[in-house]
Amino acid sequence: MLKVPDHQVAGHRARDGRLGPLIDDAGRFYKPLQGDERGANEVSFYASFSSNTKIPDHIKSFFPEFDGTRLVEASDGSGMQTHLVLQDLTFGHVNPSIMDIKIGSRTWHPQAPDGYVHRCLKKDRGTSSLPLGFRVSGARIFKSTESGYWEPENRLSIQTLSADEVKLLLKSFVSSNTSEEPHMKPDCAFASTVYGGSNGILSQLVELKAWFEDQTIYHFYSSSVLMMFEKDLASSGKSPRAEIKLVDFAHVHKGNGVIDHNFLGGLCSFIKFISEILTTPEDSSADSLVEDAQRNHIHSENGSVYDVSLN
Amino acid sequence: MLKVPDHQVAGHRARDGRLGPLIDDAGRFYKPLQGDERGANEVSFYASFSSNTKIPDHIKSFFPEFDGTRLVEASDGSGMQTHLVLQDLTFGHVNPSIMDIKIGSRTWHPQAPDGYVHRCLKKDRGTSSLPLGFRVSGARIFKSTESGYWEPENRLSIQTLSADEVKLLLKSFVSSNTSEEPHMKPDCAFASTVYGGSNGILSQLVELKAWFEDQTIYHFYSSSVLMMFEKDLASSGKSPRAEIKLVDFAHVHKGNGVIDHNFLGGLCSFIKFISEILTTPEDSSADSLVEDAQRNHIHSENGSVYDVSLN
């Protein structure tokens, strides 16, 4: 029996009878094929990537496992539809904190038609993508069993964060005090175990970066790095299962002998944000943002300072 | 007495009574200030950069020395005009081979006005910038004392090269046989001494890259890496004086705490091209291009295969 996933942070959702992804209880994620060439493109990427013997195993582990396509009953009641069968990345997780980071200052590929280019360009200019080289496209941060999760009130606000706001969000993501005292300076209690260390997020990102400095097979437009961990494990001193995965390949194109300089540049920018948190957790730029929020009461009902649309 | 430089490969030239840069015989390069905010912006960049104590010396050495501004007689006879006083990068060189590589897939900054964005975007899409992350904006390759220099017949053709054509040009740049047998496969005779080695171009580019992975002070739009060496020295087994310099800072903007992901991505792409020549000089993609040129006689009167406009 397929069901709606609990932990989705971005993309179309299968709630309220709409078309969206489903999961089963064996760890599979069923993503409905987008009707136009995007669906076909994503299938063809997964087929090519999963069978490509030139991709090292440690790089393949950054991608969801692929198990072909299957006809299943769509979540919107429209009957049997083709779905990509992928690994359910949150399978076995209890209360994962998740962020979805769309990488690249440009979400369109060089040969895209003018209309598409201008729509994407407008969005890239209107969000963090152009200034930062990436934009946060979703977040779901576990607070506590009592309080549940923090989520942004609307999806646009989180896509338009400034550099300082992104820094604050990335700190809160690994802090123990995001929940009850939202205006307190995030304590970055789990930064060293989640972002740092030889198995942490930063080290995985750097591994991914090394591949992007070299590989000229694929260019990833509008793909995301998903980053997740279990706060309860971190709190109890256990390994927090911190990991990154790449997702969303409807706009992957051939590299034609050139590295994916757009993705790589954005990835390096994101890496710099994470490494700054590890090297200078006491950096004052985020402090002033917290103070601003306290002074101006720029916060949503659940007390978050992130729901600030900057347009 | 100021005079017109011999070795300029890109930008406005002071020939035929037009406004362009001048040099003196003490190693200084006089660049006329562009009349609009570009001139002021370039002065302010040089002033900021040269006095910034956070820039390490080994990075400063990649930039022309700056000696303020001076009123000198302009090359177009329009009287005294303000010029930037910079280091003449070719001073002391005899027959330098030079290439000018404009780095970045995007030559406009995020806050630029729409009209400017669309003009730049059109050029970035119509040249190598968007697909490759950089475009060759000038080249002057020393052939021999008898034959002089190879230069592209027109400036647009060299800006629109494909990945394979750029690879061929970068090979010819460090070959002994670019001159007399232009359709011969470039022998890459000087690749290991010019591109390779601990003081070579690649090692300098990698040093520059490390700085760009970290620095969040400046974003360089439409700036170039200039790459040069002396073929005669290389031929006679001496150190070829291979070096890179960054030039053209009329469009430098504040980094505001974010790395220059656009420049960095393009720089990494260029690095990949150079390192591929060192690791796989026998790569066949350029061979087929040479064969195509031989078969189809796509070459200019002086026998070059580069003068192929790809629009």
Coordinates of C-alpha atoms in Angstrom, one line a residue:
Chain A
M1 CA 0.0 0.0 0.0
L2 CA 1.5 3.3 -1.1
K3 CA 1.3 6.4 1.1
V4 CA 2.1 10.1 1.1
P5 CA 5.7 10.7 2.5
D6 CA 6.0 12.6 5.8
H7 CA 9.3 14.3 5.2
Q8 CA 9.1 16.0 1.9
V9 CA 10.5 19.5 1.9
A10 CA 10.3 20.7 -1.7
G11 CA 8.5 19.8 -5.0
H12 CA 4.9 18.9 -5.7
R13 CA 3.2 17.2 -2.8
A14 CA 0.6 14.4 -2.9
R15 CA -1.5 16.0 -0.2
D16 CA -5.2 16.9 -0.5
G17 CA -5.7 14.7 -3.5
R18 CA -3.0 16.3 -5.6
L19 CA -0.4 14.6 -7.8
G20 CA 2.8 14.0 -5.9
P21 CA 5.3 11.3 -4.9
L22 CA 4.4 8.2 -2.8
I23 CA 6.3 5.8 -0.7
D24 CA 6.0 2.2 0.2
D25 CA 7.1 0.4 3.4
A26 CA 10.1 -1.2 1.7
G27 CA 12.1 2.0 1.3
R28 CA 11.0 2.9 -2.2
F29 CA 9.9 6.4 -3.4
Y30 CA 7.5 6.7 -6.3
K31 CA 7.9 10.0 -8.2
P32 CA 5.2 10.6 -10.8
L33 CA 6.8 11.3 -14.2
Q34 CA 6.3 14.9 -15.3
G35 CA 4.2 14.8 -18.4
D36 CA 6.4 16.8 -20.8
E37 CA 10.0 16.2 -21.7
R38 CA 11.1 16.7 -18.1
G39 CA 9.8 13.3 -17.1
A40 CA 11.5 11.5 -20.0
N41 CA 14.7 13.5 -19.3
E42 CA 14.8 12.4 -15.7
V43 CA 14.2 8.8 -16.5
S44 CA 16.9 8.9 -19.1
F45 CA 19.3 10.6 -16.7
Y46 CA 18.8 7.9 -14.0
A47 CA 19.1 5.1 -16.6
S48 CA 22.4 6.6 -17.9
F49 CA 23.8 7.4 -14.5
S50 CA 23.0 4.2 -12.8
S51 CA 24.6 2.1 -15.6
N52 CA 27.6 4.4 -16.2
T53 CA 30.7 2.5 -15.1
K54 CA 32.8 5.6 -15.1
I55 CA 31.1 7.0 -12.1
P56 CA 32.9 6.0 -8.9
D57 CA 30.9 4.2 -6.3
H58 CA 31.4 6.8 -3.6
I59 CA 29.9 9.3 -6.0
K60 CA 27.0 7.0 -6.9
S61 CA 26.2 6.8 -3.2
F62 CA 25.3 10.6 -3.3
F63 CA 22.4 9.8 -5.6
P64 CA 19.2 8.0 -4.9
E65 CA 19.1 4.4 -6.0
F66 CA 17.1 3.9 -9.2
D67 CA 14.8 0.9 -9.8
G68 CA 13.3 1.7 -13.2
T69 CA 9.7 3.0 -13.7
R70 CA 6.4 1.5 -12.7
L71 CA 2.7 2.1 -13.3
V72 CA 1.1 2.8 -10.0
E73 CA -2.2 4.4 -8.9
A74 CA -1.5 8.2 -8.9
S75 CA -2.0 10.1 -5.7
D76 CA -4.6 12.5 -7.3
G77 CA -7.0 9.6 -8.2
S78 CA -6.2 10.0 -11.9
G79 CA -5.6 6.3 -12.3
M80 CA -2.5 4.4 -13.2
Q81 CA 0.5 6.5 -14.1
T82 CA 4.2 6.0 -14.7
H83 CA 6.3 6.7 -11.7
L84 CA 10.1 6.7 -11.3
V85 CA 11.0 4.1 -8.6
L86 CA 13.7 5.6 -6.4
Q87 CA 15.2 5.1 -3.0
D88 CA 13.2 6.7 -0.2
L89 CA 15.9 8.8 1.2
T90 CA 14.2 9.2 4.6
F91 CA 13.5 5.5 5.0
G92 CA 14.5 4.3 8.4
H93 CA 14.8 7.8 9.7
V94 CA 12.7 8.8 12.8
N95 CA 12.7 12.6 12.9
P96 CA 15.0 13.8 10.1
S97 CA 15.9 17.5 9.8
I98 CA 16.1 18.2 6.1
M99 CA 17.1 21.0 3.9
D100 CA 16.8 21.2 0.1
I101 CA 19.4 23.5 -1.6
K102 CA 19.0 24.1 -5.3
I103 CA 22.5 24.5 -6.6
G104 CA 23.7 26.9 -9.3
S105 CA 23.2 30.6 -10.0
R106 CA 21.6 29.6 -13.3
T107 CA 18.7 27.1 -13.5
W108 CA 18.5 27.0 -17.3
H109 CA 20.8 25.4 -19.8
P110 CA 22.6 27.2 -22.7
Q111 CA 20.4 25.8 -25.4
A112 CA 17.1 26.4 -23.7
P113 CA 14.5 28.4 -25.7
D114 CA 14.2 32.1 -25.0
G115 CA 10.9 32.0 -23.2
Y116 CA 12.1 29.4 -20.8
V117 CA 15.4 31.3 -20.2
H118 CA 13.6 34.4 -19.3
R119 CA 11.2 32.8 -16.9
C120 CA 14.1 31.0 -15.1
L121 CA 16.3 34.1 -15.2
K122 CA 13.5 36.2 -13.6
K123 CA 13.3 33.6 -10.8
D124 CA 17.1 33.3 -10.4
R125 CA 17.3 37.1 -10.2
G126 CA 14.4 37.3 -7.7
T127 CA 15.7 34.7 -5.4
S128 CA 19.1 33.9 -3.7
S129 CA 20.3 31.9 -6.7
L130 CA 22.0 34.8 -8.5
P131 CA 23.7 36.5 -5.5
L132 CA 24.6 33.3 -3.6
G133 CA 24.9 30.7 -6.3
F134 CA 22.2 28.5 -4.7
R135 CA 18.8 29.0 -3.1
V136 CA 17.2 27.2 -0.2
S137 CA 14.1 25.5 -1.7
G138 CA 12.9 23.8 1.4
A139 CA 13.6 23.1 5.0
R140 CA 12.1 21.0 7.8
I141 CA 13.9 21.2 11.1
F142 CA 13.0 18.9 13.9
K143 CA 12.5 20.8 17.1
S144 CA 11.4 18.2 19.7
T145 CA 8.9 15.4 20.0
E146 CA 6.5 17.9 21.7
S147 CA 6.9 20.8 19.3
G148 CA 7.4 18.8 16.1
Y149 CA 9.0 20.5 13.1
W150 CA 9.8 24.0 12.1
E151 CA 8.9 24.7 8.5
P152 CA 8.9 28.0 6.5
E153 CA 5.4 29.5 6.3
N154 CA 5.6 29.9 2.6
R155 CA 8.0 28.5 0.0
L156 CA 9.0 31.8 -1.6
S157 CA 10.2 33.4 1.5
I158 CA 12.9 30.8 2.0
Q159 CA 14.1 31.0 -1.5
T160 CA 14.8 34.7 -1.2
L161 CA 17.0 34.8 1.9
S162 CA 20.1 37.1 2.0
A163 CA 23.6 35.7 2.8
D164 CA 23.2 36.5 6.5
E165 CA 19.8 34.9 6.7
V166 CA 21.0 31.8 5.0
K167 CA 23.9 31.7 7.5
L168 CA 21.5 32.0 10.4
L169 CA 19.2 29.2 9.0
L170 CA 22.2 26.9 8.5
K171 CA 23.3 27.6 12.1
S172 CA 19.8 26.9 13.4
F173 CA 19.7 23.7 11.4
V174 CA 22.4 22.3 13.7
S175 CA 21.4 24.0 16.9
S176 CA 19.6 22.7 20.0
N177 CA 17.8 25.9 20.6
T178 CA 15.9 26.6 17.4
S179 CA 12.7 25.5 18.9
E180 CA 11.7 27.2 22.2
E181 CA 13.7 30.4 22.1
P182 CA 13.7 31.2 18.4
H183 CA 15.3 34.6 18.8
M184 CA 18.1 33.3 20.9
K185 CA 21.4 33.1 19.1
P186 CA 21.6 29.6 17.6
D187 CA 24.0 27.6 19.8
C188 CA 25.4 25.5 16.9
A189 CA 25.4 22.6 19.4
F190 CA 25.6 20.0 16.6
A191 CA 27.7 21.9 14.1
S192 CA 30.8 19.9 14.7
T193 CA 29.2 16.5 14.5
V194 CA 26.8 17.2 11.7
Y195 CA 28.8 19.6 9.5
G196 CA 32.2 18.7 10.7
G197 CA 34.2 15.5 11.1
S198 CA 35.5 13.0 8.5
N199 CA 31.9 11.7 7.8
G200 CA 30.1 15.0 8.2
I201 CA 28.3 17.2 5.6
L202 CA 31.3 19.4 4.8
S203 CA 33.5 16.4 4.1
Q204 CA 30.8 14.9 1.8
L205 CA 30.3 18.2 0.0
V206 CA 34.1 18.4 -0.6
E207 CA 34.1 14.9 -2.0
L208 CA 31.3 15.8 -4.4
K209 CA 33.1 19.0 -5.4
A210 CA 36.2 17.0 -6.4
W211 CA 34.0 15.0 -8.7
F212 CA 32.5 18.2 -10.2
E213 CA 36.0 19.6 -10.8
D214 CA 36.6 16.7 -13.1
Q215 CA 33.5 15.2 -14.6
T216 CA 32.4 16.5 -18.0
I217 CA 29.5 14.0 -18.6
Y218 CA 26.5 15.8 -17.0
H219 CA 25.4 19.3 -16.4
F220 CA 22.9 19.6 -13.6
Y221 CA 20.4 22.5 -13.9
S222 CA 17.9 23.1 -11.2
S223 CA 19.1 20.0 -9.2
S224 CA 19.3 20.1 -5.4
V225 CA 21.6 18.9 -2.7
L226 CA 19.4 17.4 0.1
M227 CA 21.1 17.5 3.5
M228 CA 19.7 15.6 6.5
F229 CA 20.5 14.3 9.9
E230 CA 18.7 13.1 13.1
K231 CA 18.8 15.6 15.9
D232 CA 17.8 13.1 18.6
L233 CA 20.8 11.0 17.7
A234 CA 23.1 14.0 17.8
S235 CA 21.6 15.1 21.2
S236 CA 22.3 11.7 22.7
G237 CA 25.9 11.7 21.5
K238 CA 25.4 9.2 18.8
S239 CA 26.3 9.5 15.1
P240 CA 23.6 11.8 13.7
R241 CA 23.5 10.0 10.3
A242 CA 24.4 13.3 8.6
E243 CA 24.3 12.9 4.8
I244 CA 23.8 14.6 1.5
K245 CA 22.1 13.4 -1.6
L246 CA 21.6 14.9 -5.0
V247 CA 18.0 15.0 -6.2
D248 CA 15.8 16.3 -9.1
F249 CA 17.3 15.6 -12.5
A250 CA 14.6 16.7 -14.9
H251 CA 17.0 19.3 -16.3
V252 CA 20.3 17.4 -16.6
H253 CA 22.1 17.9 -19.9
K254 CA 25.1 16.4 -21.6
G255 CA 28.4 18.0 -20.5
N256 CA 30.1 17.6 -23.9
G257 CA 33.6 17.7 -22.5
V258 CA 33.1 20.7 -20.3
I259 CA 32.8 20.7 -16.5
D260 CA 29.5 21.8 -14.9
H261 CA 31.0 25.2 -13.9
N262 CA 27.5 26.5 -13.0
F263 CA 26.8 23.8 -10.4
L264 CA 30.4 23.7 -9.2
G265 CA 30.5 27.5 -8.6
G266 CA 27.2 27.2 -6.6
L267 CA 28.4 24.2 -4.7
C268 CA 31.7 26.0 -3.7
S269 CA 29.6 28.9 -2.5
F270 CA 27.5 26.6 -0.3
I271 CA 30.6 24.9 1.0
K272 CA 32.0 28.3 2.0
F273 CA 28.8 28.9 4.1
I274 CA 29.1 25.6 5.9
S275 CA 32.8 25.9 6.5
E276 CA 32.4 29.4 7.9
I277 CA 30.0 28.0 10.5
L278 CA 32.6 25.5 11.5
T279 CA 35.5 28.0 11.6
T280 CA 33.8 31.1 13.0
P281 CA 30.6 30.0 14.8
E282 CA 30.7 33.2 16.7
D283 CA 30.6 35.4 13.6
S284 CA 28.7 38.5 14.4
S285 CA 26.8 39.1 11.1
A286 CA 24.1 36.6 12.2
D287 CA 23.9 38.2 15.6
S288 CA 22.8 41.5 14.2
L289 CA 20.1 39.8 12.2
V290 CA 18.8 38.2 15.4
E291 CA 18.8 41.6 17.1
D292 CA 17.0 43.1 14.1
A293 CA 14.4 40.5 14.3
Q294 CA 13.9 41.1 18.0
R295 CA 13.7 44.8 17.5
N296 CA 11.4 44.8 14.5
H297 CA 9.4 41.8 15.4
I298 CA 10.0 40.4 11.9
H299 CA 8.9 37.0 12.7
S300 CA 6.1 34.6 11.9
E301 CA 3.6 33.3 14.3
N302 CA 5.6 30.3 15.3
G303 CA 8.4 32.6 16.1
S304 CA 10.8 32.1 13.3
V305 CA 13.0 34.9 11.9
Y306 CA 13.3 33.2 8.5
D307 CA 9.8 34.0 7.1
V308 CA 11.0 37.3 5.8
S309 CA 10.3 37.9 2.2
L310 CA 13.0 40.2 0.8
N311 CA 11.7 41.1 -2.5
Chain B
M1 CA 57.7 59.7 -24.5
L2 CA 54.7 57.5 -24.5
K3 CA 54.0 55.0 -27.3
V4 CA 51.5 52.4 -28.5
P5 CA 52.1 49.0 -27.0
D6 CA 53.2 46.2 -29.3
H7 CA 51.7 43.3 -27.5
Q8 CA 48.0 44.1 -26.8
V9 CA 45.6 41.3 -27.5
A10 CA 42.2 42.6 -26.4
G11 CA 40.5 45.9 -25.5
H12 CA 40.5 49.3 -27.3
R13 CA 43.7 49.9 -29.2
A14 CA 45.6 53.2 -29.6
R15 CA 46.3 52.6 -33.3
D16 CA 45.3 54.9 -36.1
G17 CA 44.7 57.8 -33.9
R18 CA 42.1 56.1 -31.7
L19 CA 41.9 56.2 -27.9
G20 CA 43.8 53.4 -26.3
P21 CA 46.5 52.5 -23.8
L22 CA 50.1 53.8 -24.0
I23 CA 53.3 52.6 -22.4
D24 CA 56.5 54.3 -21.4
D25 CA 60.0 52.9 -21.4
A26 CA 60.1 52.5 -17.6
G27 CA 57.6 49.6 -17.5
R28 CA 54.4 51.6 -17.0
F29 CA 51.1 51.0 -18.9
Y30 CA 48.8 54.0 -19.2
K31 CA 45.1 53.0 -19.6
P32 CA 42.7 55.8 -20.4
L33 CA 39.9 56.0 -17.9
Q34 CA 36.6 55.0 -19.5
G35 CA 34.4 58.0 -19.3
D36 CA 31.4 56.6 -17.5
E37 CA 31.2 54.8 -14.1
R38 CA 33.4 52.0 -15.5
G39 CA 36.5 54.2 -15.3
A40 CA 35.8 55.3 -11.7
N41 CA 35.0 51.8 -10.8
E42 CA 38.3 50.5 -12.1
V43 CA 40.2 53.2 -10.2
S44 CA 38.4 52.4 -7.0
F45 CA 39.0 48.7 -7.4
Y46 CA 42.8 49.2 -7.9
A47 CA 42.9 51.6 -4.9
S48 CA 41.0 49.2 -2.7
F49 CA 42.9 46.1 -3.8
S50 CA 46.4 47.6 -3.6
S51 CA 45.9 48.9 -0.1
N52 CA 44.0 45.9 1.2
T53 CA 46.2 44.1 3.8
K54 CA 44.0 41.0 3.8
I55 CA 45.2 40.1 0.3
P56 CA 48.2 37.8 0.5
D57 CA 51.3 38.9 -1.4
H58 CA 51.3 35.8 -3.7
I59 CA 47.8 36.8 -4.8
K60 CA 48.7 40.4 -5.3
S61 CA 51.4 39.3 -7.6
F62 CA 48.7 38.0 -10.0
F63 CA 47.5 41.6 -10.5
P64 CA 49.2 44.5 -12.3
E65 CA 51.0 46.9 -10.0
F66 CA 49.0 50.1 -9.6
D67 CA 50.6 53.6 -9.4
G68 CA 47.5 55.8 -9.2
T69 CA 46.2 58.0 -12.0
R70 CA 47.9 60.6 -14.2
L71 CA 46.9 63.2 -16.7
V72 CA 48.7 62.4 -20.0
E73 CA 48.2 63.3 -23.6
A74 CA 45.6 60.8 -25.0
S75 CA 46.5 58.7 -28.0
D76 CA 43.6 60.0 -30.1
G77 CA 44.9 63.6 -29.9
S78 CA 42.0 64.8 -27.7
G79 CA 44.4 66.4 -25.2
M80 CA 45.2 65.6 -21.6
Q81 CA 43.2 62.8 -20.1
T82 CA 43.2 60.8 -16.9
H83 CA 44.9 57.5 -17.3
L84 CA 45.3 54.6 -14.8
V85 CA 49.1 54.0 -14.3
L86 CA 49.6 50.3 -14.2
Q87 CA 52.5 47.8 -14.6
D88 CA 53.3 47.1 -18.3
L89 CA 52.9 43.4 -18.1
T90 CA 55.0 42.7 -21.2
F91 CA 57.8 45.0 -20.2
G92 CA 61.1 43.2 -20.6
H93 CA 59.5 40.5 -22.8
V94 CA 61.0 40.0 -26.3
N95 CA 58.4 38.0 -28.2
P96 CA 55.7 37.1 -25.7
S97 CA 52.9 34.7 -26.7
I98 CA 49.8 36.0 -25.0
M99 CA 46.2 34.9 -24.6
D100 CA 43.4 36.8 -22.9
I101 CA 40.7 34.7 -21.3
K102 CA 37.5 36.4 -20.1
I103 CA 36.4 34.4 -17.1
G104 CA 32.9 33.6 -16.1
S105 CA 29.7 32.4 -17.8
R106 CA 28.1 35.6 -16.8
T107 CA 29.6 39.0 -17.5
W108 CA 27.0 41.1 -15.6
H109 CA 26.4 41.5 -11.9
P110 CA 23.1 40.7 -10.1
Q111 CA 22.1 44.3 -9.6
A112 CA 22.8 45.5 -13.1
P113 CA 19.9 47.3 -14.9
D114 CA 17.8 45.2 -17.3
G115 CA 19.1 46.7 -20.5
Y116 CA 22.6 46.0 -19.6
V117 CA 21.8 42.5 -18.4
H118 CA 20.1 41.7 -21.7
R119 CA 23.0 43.0 -23.8
C120 CA 25.6 41.0 -21.8
L121 CA 23.4 37.9 -21.7
K122 CA 23.0 38.0 -25.5
K123 CA 26.8 38.2 -25.9
D124 CA 27.4 35.5 -23.2
R125 CA 24.9 33.2 -25.0
G126 CA 26.4 34.0 -28.5
T127 CA 30.0 33.3 -27.4
S128 CA 31.8 30.5 -25.6
S129 CA 31.1 32.1 -22.2
L130 CA 27.8 30.3 -21.4
P131 CA 28.8 26.8 -22.6
L132 CA 32.4 26.9 -21.4
G133 CA 32.4 29.3 -18.5
F134 CA 35.0 31.6 -20.2
R135 CA 35.7 32.9 -23.6
V136 CA 39.0 33.6 -25.4
S137 CA 39.0 37.3 -26.0
G138 CA 42.3 37.7 -27.6
A139 CA 45.4 35.8 -28.7
R140 CA 48.8 36.6 -30.1
I141 CA 51.0 33.6 -30.6
F142 CA 54.7 34.0 -31.6
K143 CA 55.6 31.9 -34.6
S144 CA 59.2 32.8 -35.4
T145 CA 61.4 35.8 -36.0
E146 CA 60.7 35.4 -39.7
S147 CA 57.0 34.8 -39.6
G148 CA 56.1 37.0 -36.6
Y149 CA 52.9 36.4 -34.7
W150 CA 49.7 34.5 -35.4
E151 CA 46.6 36.6 -34.5
P152 CA 42.9 35.8 -35.1
E153 CA 41.6 37.6 -38.2
N154 CA 38.7 39.1 -36.4
R155 CA 37.9 39.3 -32.7
L156 CA 34.5 37.7 -32.7
S157 CA 35.6 34.5 -34.3
I158 CA 37.9 33.7 -31.4
Q159 CA 35.2 34.5 -28.8
T160 CA 32.9 31.8 -30.2
L161 CA 35.1 28.8 -30.3
S162 CA 33.7 25.4 -29.3
A163 CA 35.3 23.3 -26.6
D164 CA 37.3 21.3 -29.1
E165 CA 38.5 24.4 -30.9
V166 CA 39.6 26.0 -27.6
K167 CA 41.5 22.8 -26.8
L168 CA 43.2 23.0 -30.1
L169 CA 44.1 26.7 -29.7
L170 CA 45.4 26.0 -26.1
K171 CA 47.6 23.2 -27.6
S172 CA 48.9 25.4 -30.4
F173 CA 49.7 28.1 -27.9
V174 CA 52.4 25.8 -26.5
S175 CA 53.5 24.0 -29.7
S176 CA 56.5 24.5 -31.8
N177 CA 54.7 23.8 -35.1
T178 CA 51.8 26.3 -35.1
S179 CA 53.6 28.4 -37.6
E180 CA 54.8 26.7 -40.8
E181 CA 52.4 23.7 -40.8
P182 CA 49.2 25.0 -39.3
H183 CA 47.2 21.9 -40.1
M184 CA 49.6 19.6 -38.5
K185 CA 48.6 18.3 -35.2
P186 CA 50.1 20.7 -32.6
D187 CA 53.1 18.9 -31.0
C188 CA 52.5 20.5 -27.5
A189 CA 56.3 20.7 -27.3
F190 CA 56.2 23.3 -24.5
A191 CA 53.2 22.1 -22.7
S192 CA 55.1 20.6 -19.8
T193 CA 57.3 23.6 -19.3
V194 CA 54.7 26.3 -19.9
Y195 CA 51.5 24.7 -18.5
G196 CA 53.1 22.1 -16.2
G197 CA 55.7 22.2 -13.4
S198 CA 55.6 23.9 -10.0
N199 CA 56.0 27.4 -11.6
G200 CA 53.8 26.7 -14.6
I201 CA 50.5 28.2 -15.7
L202 CA 48.4 25.4 -14.2
S203 CA 50.1 25.7 -10.8
Q204 CA 49.5 29.4 -10.8
L205 CA 45.8 29.0 -11.8
V206 CA 45.3 26.5 -9.0
E207 CA 46.8 29.0 -6.5
L208 CA 44.4 31.6 -7.8
K209 CA 41.5 29.2 -7.5
A210 CA 42.3 28.5 -3.9
W211 CA 42.0 32.2 -3.2
F212 CA 38.7 32.4 -5.1
E213 CA 37.3 29.5 -3.0
D214 CA 37.8 31.6 0.1
Q215 CA 37.7 35.3 -0.7
T216 CA 34.3 37.1 -0.4
I217 CA 35.6 40.6 -0.9
Y218 CA 35.3 41.1 -4.6
H219 CA 33.3 39.7 -7.5
F220 CA 35.0 40.1 -10.8
Y221 CA 32.6 40.4 -13.8
S222 CA 34.1 40.6 -17.3
S223 CA 37.6 40.4 -16.0
S224 CA 40.3 38.3 -17.8
V225 CA 43.2 36.0 -17.0
L226 CA 46.1 37.0 -19.2
M227 CA 48.5 34.1 -19.9
M228 CA 51.9 34.6 -21.4
F229 CA 55.3 33.1 -22.0
E230 CA 58.4 33.4 -24.3
K231 CA 58.6 30.7 -26.9
D232 CA 62.3 31.4 -27.7
L233 CA 63.2 30.8 -24.1
A234 CA 61.2 27.6 -24.1
S235 CA 62.8 26.4 -27.4
S236 CA 66.3 27.0 -26.0
G237 CA 65.5 25.0 -22.8
K238 CA 65.4 28.0 -20.6
S239 CA 62.6 28.9 -18.2
P240 CA 59.8 30.3 -20.5
R241 CA 58.7 33.0 -18.0
A242 CA 55.2 31.5 -18.0
E243 CA 52.8 33.6 -16.0
I244 CA 49.2 34.6 -15.5
K245 CA 47.8 38.0 -14.6
L246 CA 44.3 39.2 -13.9
V247 CA 43.3 42.3 -15.9
D248 CA 40.2 44.5 -16.5
F249 CA 38.4 45.6 -13.4
A250 CA 35.8 48.0 -14.6
H251 CA 33.0 45.6 -13.5
V252 CA 34.3 44.5 -10.1
H253 CA 31.6 44.6 -7.3
K254 CA 31.6 44.0 -3.6
G255 CA 31.4 40.3 -2.6
N256 CA 29.2 41.0 0.5
G257 CA 30.3 37.8 2.2
V258 CA 29.7 35.5 -0.7
I259 CA 32.5 33.9 -2.9
D260 CA 32.6 34.8 -6.5
H261 CA 31.0 31.6 -7.7
N262 CA 30.7 32.8 -11.2
F263 CA 34.4 33.6 -11.7
L264 CA 35.4 30.5 -9.7
G265 CA 33.2 28.2 -11.8
G266 CA 34.7 29.6 -15.1
L267 CA 38.2 29.4 -13.7
C268 CA 37.7 25.7 -12.8
S269 CA 36.5 25.1 -16.3
F270 CA 39.6 26.7 -17.8
I271 CA 41.8 24.8 -15.4
K272 CA 40.2 21.6 -16.6
F273 CA 41.1 22.4 -20.2
I274 CA 44.7 23.1 -19.3
S275 CA 45.1 20.1 -17.1
E276 CA 43.6 17.8 -19.8
I277 CA 46.3 19.0 -22.2
L278 CA 48.9 17.9 -19.6
T279 CA 47.3 14.6 -18.8
T280 CA 46.1 13.6 -22.3
P281 CA 48.0 15.5 -24.9
E282 CA 47.1 12.8 -27.4
D283 CA 43.4 13.3 -26.9
S284 CA 41.7 12.6 -30.3
S285 CA 38.9 15.2 -30.2
A286 CA 41.3 17.9 -31.5
D287 CA 42.7 15.5 -34.1
S288 CA 39.3 15.2 -35.8
L289 CA 39.0 19.0 -35.8
V290 CA 42.3 19.3 -37.6
E291 CA 41.2 16.6 -40.1
D292 CA 37.9 18.5 -40.6
A293 CA 39.8 21.7 -41.3
Q294 CA 42.0 19.9 -43.8
R295 CA 39.1 18.2 -45.5
N296 CA 36.9 21.2 -45.6
H297 CA 39.5 23.9 -46.0
I298 CA 38.0 25.9 -43.2
H299 CA 40.9 28.1 -42.7
S300 CA 41.9 31.7 -43.1
E301 CA 44.4 33.0 -45.6
N302 CA 47.3 32.7 -43.1
G303 CA 46.4 29.1 -42.7
S304 CA 44.8 29.1 -39.3
V305 CA 42.0 26.8 -38.4
Y306 CA 40.7 29.1 -35.6
D307 CA 39.1 31.7 -37.7
V308 CA 35.8 29.8 -37.8
S309 CA 32.8 31.7 -36.7
L310 CA 30.3 29.3 -35.2
N311 CA 27.3 31.4 -34.8

